[in-house]
Amino acid sequence: RLQLLKDDQWIDVPPLKHSILINLGDQLEVITNGKYKSVMHRVLAQTDGTRMSIASFYNLGSDDVIYPTPALVDKEVEKPIAHPKFMFEDYMKVYPALKFEDKEPRFEAMKIMDSTISFGLVTIV
């Protein structure tokens, strides 16, 4: 049984016949500058029924930088960049300790590391 956390309540997600449900991760929330949100979710095992859950993860390279894509930053409403840029490896270092917490502390930890990310001759500020 899949559940999503909304307003501090676990809400059941009913299965839809012949469908695939995709949960977006924190990285896509950052890339879209918050336009698409990652959600806190859990799966409760059931002994009856035919629902199948398969977890598949796509991870970036450890030295890849994640940041809001300029083309997806909403310039019409002058929305400031809501998320920091960070190296995927840095994110994975803080994730295990914070994965069962709200996502905001993970993003805050990345903001601390955000002042300058340097790659040899190229610096992203």
CSV table of C-alpha atoms in Angstrom, one decimal, residues 10-116:
chain,number,residue,atom,x,y,z
A,10,TRP,CA,-0.3,9.6,5.7
A,11,ILE,CA,-2.8,9.4,2.8
A,12,ASP,CA,-3.4,6.2,0.9
A,13,VAL,CA,-2.7,6.3,-2.9
A,14,PRO,CA,-5.2,4.0,-4.5
A,15,PRO,CA,-3.8,1.8,-7.3
A,16,LEU,CA,-4.9,2.7,-10.8
A,17,LYS,CA,-5.3,-0.3,-13.1
A,18,HIS,CA,-2.6,-0.6,-15.9
A,19,SER,CA,-0.7,2.5,-14.7
A,20,ILE,CA,2.7,3.5,-13.6
A,21,LEU,CA,3.2,6.0,-10.8
A,22,ILE,CA,6.4,8.0,-10.7
A,23,ASN,CA,7.7,9.7,-7.5
A,24,LEU,CA,10.1,12.5,-8.3
A,25,GLY,CA,13.2,12.9,-6.1
A,26,ASP,CA,14.8,15.9,-4.5
A,27,GLN,CA,17.1,16.4,-7.5
A,28,LEU,CA,14.2,17.0,-9.9
A,29,GLU,CA,12.7,19.4,-7.4
A,30,VAL,CA,15.9,21.4,-7.5
A,31,ILE,CA,16.3,21.3,-11.3
A,32,THR,CA,12.7,22.6,-11.7
A,33,ASN,CA,13.2,25.3,-9.0
A,34,GLY,CA,10.4,23.8,-7.0
A,35,LYS,CA,7.9,23.6,-9.9
A,36,TYR,CA,7.7,19.9,-9.4
A,37,LYS,CA,8.0,18.6,-5.8
A,38,SER,CA,9.5,15.5,-4.3
A,39,VAL,CA,7.2,13.9,-1.9
A,40,MET,CA,7.6,12.0,1.3
A,41,HIS,CA,6.2,8.5,0.8
A,42,ARG,CA,6.2,5.0,2.2
A,43,VAL,CA,5.0,1.6,1.1
A,44,LEU,CA,3.3,-0.7,3.6
A,45,ALA,CA,3.5,-4.4,2.9
A,46,GLN,CA,0.2,-6.2,2.4
A,47,THR,CA,-0.4,-10.0,2.4
A,48,ASP,CA,-3.4,-9.8,0.1
A,49,GLY,CA,-4.0,-8.1,-3.2
A,50,THR,CA,-2.0,-7.9,-6.4
A,51,ARG,CA,-0.4,-4.5,-6.3
A,52,MET,CA,3.3,-4.5,-7.3
A,53,SER,CA,5.8,-1.9,-6.4
A,54,ILE,CA,9.2,-1.7,-8.1
A,55,ALA,CA,11.7,1.0,-6.9
A,56,SER,CA,14.1,2.2,-9.6
A,57,PHE,CA,16.5,5.0,-8.9
A,58,TYR,CA,18.5,7.2,-11.3
A,59,ASN,CA,21.5,8.7,-9.7
A,60,LEU,CA,23.9,11.2,-11.1
A,61,GLY,CA,27.7,11.0,-11.1
A,62,SER,CA,29.3,12.0,-7.8
A,63,ASP,CA,30.8,15.1,-9.3
A,64,ASP,CA,27.7,16.3,-11.1
A,65,VAL,CA,26.3,19.6,-10.1
A,66,ILE,CA,22.6,20.0,-9.5
A,67,TYR,CA,21.0,23.4,-9.8
A,68,PRO,CA,17.8,25.1,-11.1
A,69,THR,CA,17.7,24.9,-14.9
A,70,PRO,CA,17.6,28.5,-16.2
A,71,ALA,CA,14.9,27.6,-18.8
A,72,LEU,CA,12.6,26.3,-16.0
A,73,VAL,CA,13.0,29.3,-13.7
A,74,ASP,CA,9.8,31.3,-13.9
A,75,LYS,CA,11.0,34.7,-15.1
A,76,GLU,CA,7.5,36.1,-15.6
A,77,VAL,CA,6.8,36.3,-11.9
A,78,GLU,CA,10.4,37.0,-11.1
A,79,LYS,CA,10.5,34.0,-8.8
A,80,PRO,CA,13.9,33.9,-7.1
A,81,ILE,CA,16.0,30.7,-7.4
A,82,ALA,CA,14.5,28.7,-4.5
A,83,HIS,CA,17.1,25.9,-4.3
A,84,PRO,CA,20.9,25.9,-4.0
A,85,LYS,CA,23.3,24.3,-6.4
A,86,PHE,CA,25.2,21.3,-5.0
A,87,MET,CA,27.4,18.4,-6.0
A,88,PHE,CA,25.5,15.1,-6.0
A,89,GLU,CA,28.2,13.5,-3.8
A,90,ASP,CA,27.8,16.2,-1.1
A,91,TYR,CA,24.0,15.6,-1.1
A,92,MET,CA,24.6,11.8,-0.8
A,93,LYS,CA,26.8,12.5,2.3
A,94,VAL,CA,24.0,14.2,4.2
A,95,TYR,CA,21.1,12.2,2.9
A,96,PRO,CA,21.5,9.0,5.0
A,97,ALA,CA,21.3,11.0,8.3
A,98,LEU,CA,18.3,13.1,7.1
A,99,LYS,CA,16.3,10.8,4.8
A,100,PHE,CA,13.4,10.3,7.2
A,101,GLU,CA,13.2,14.0,8.1
A,102,ASP,CA,11.5,16.8,6.1
A,103,LYS,CA,13.4,17.6,2.9
A,104,GLU,CA,14.1,21.2,4.0
A,105,PRO,CA,17.0,20.3,6.3
A,106,ARG,CA,18.7,18.5,3.3
A,107,PHE,CA,18.3,21.6,1.2
A,108,GLU,CA,19.5,23.8,4.0
A,109,ALA,CA,22.6,21.6,4.4
A,110,MET,CA,23.3,22.1,0.7
A,111,LYS,CA,22.9,25.9,1.0
A,112,ILE,CA,25.7,26.0,3.5
A,113,MET,CA,27.9,24.3,0.8
A,114,ASP,CA,26.6,26.5,-2.0
A,115,SER,CA,28.8,29.6,-1.8
A,116,THR,CA,31.2,28.4,-4.4
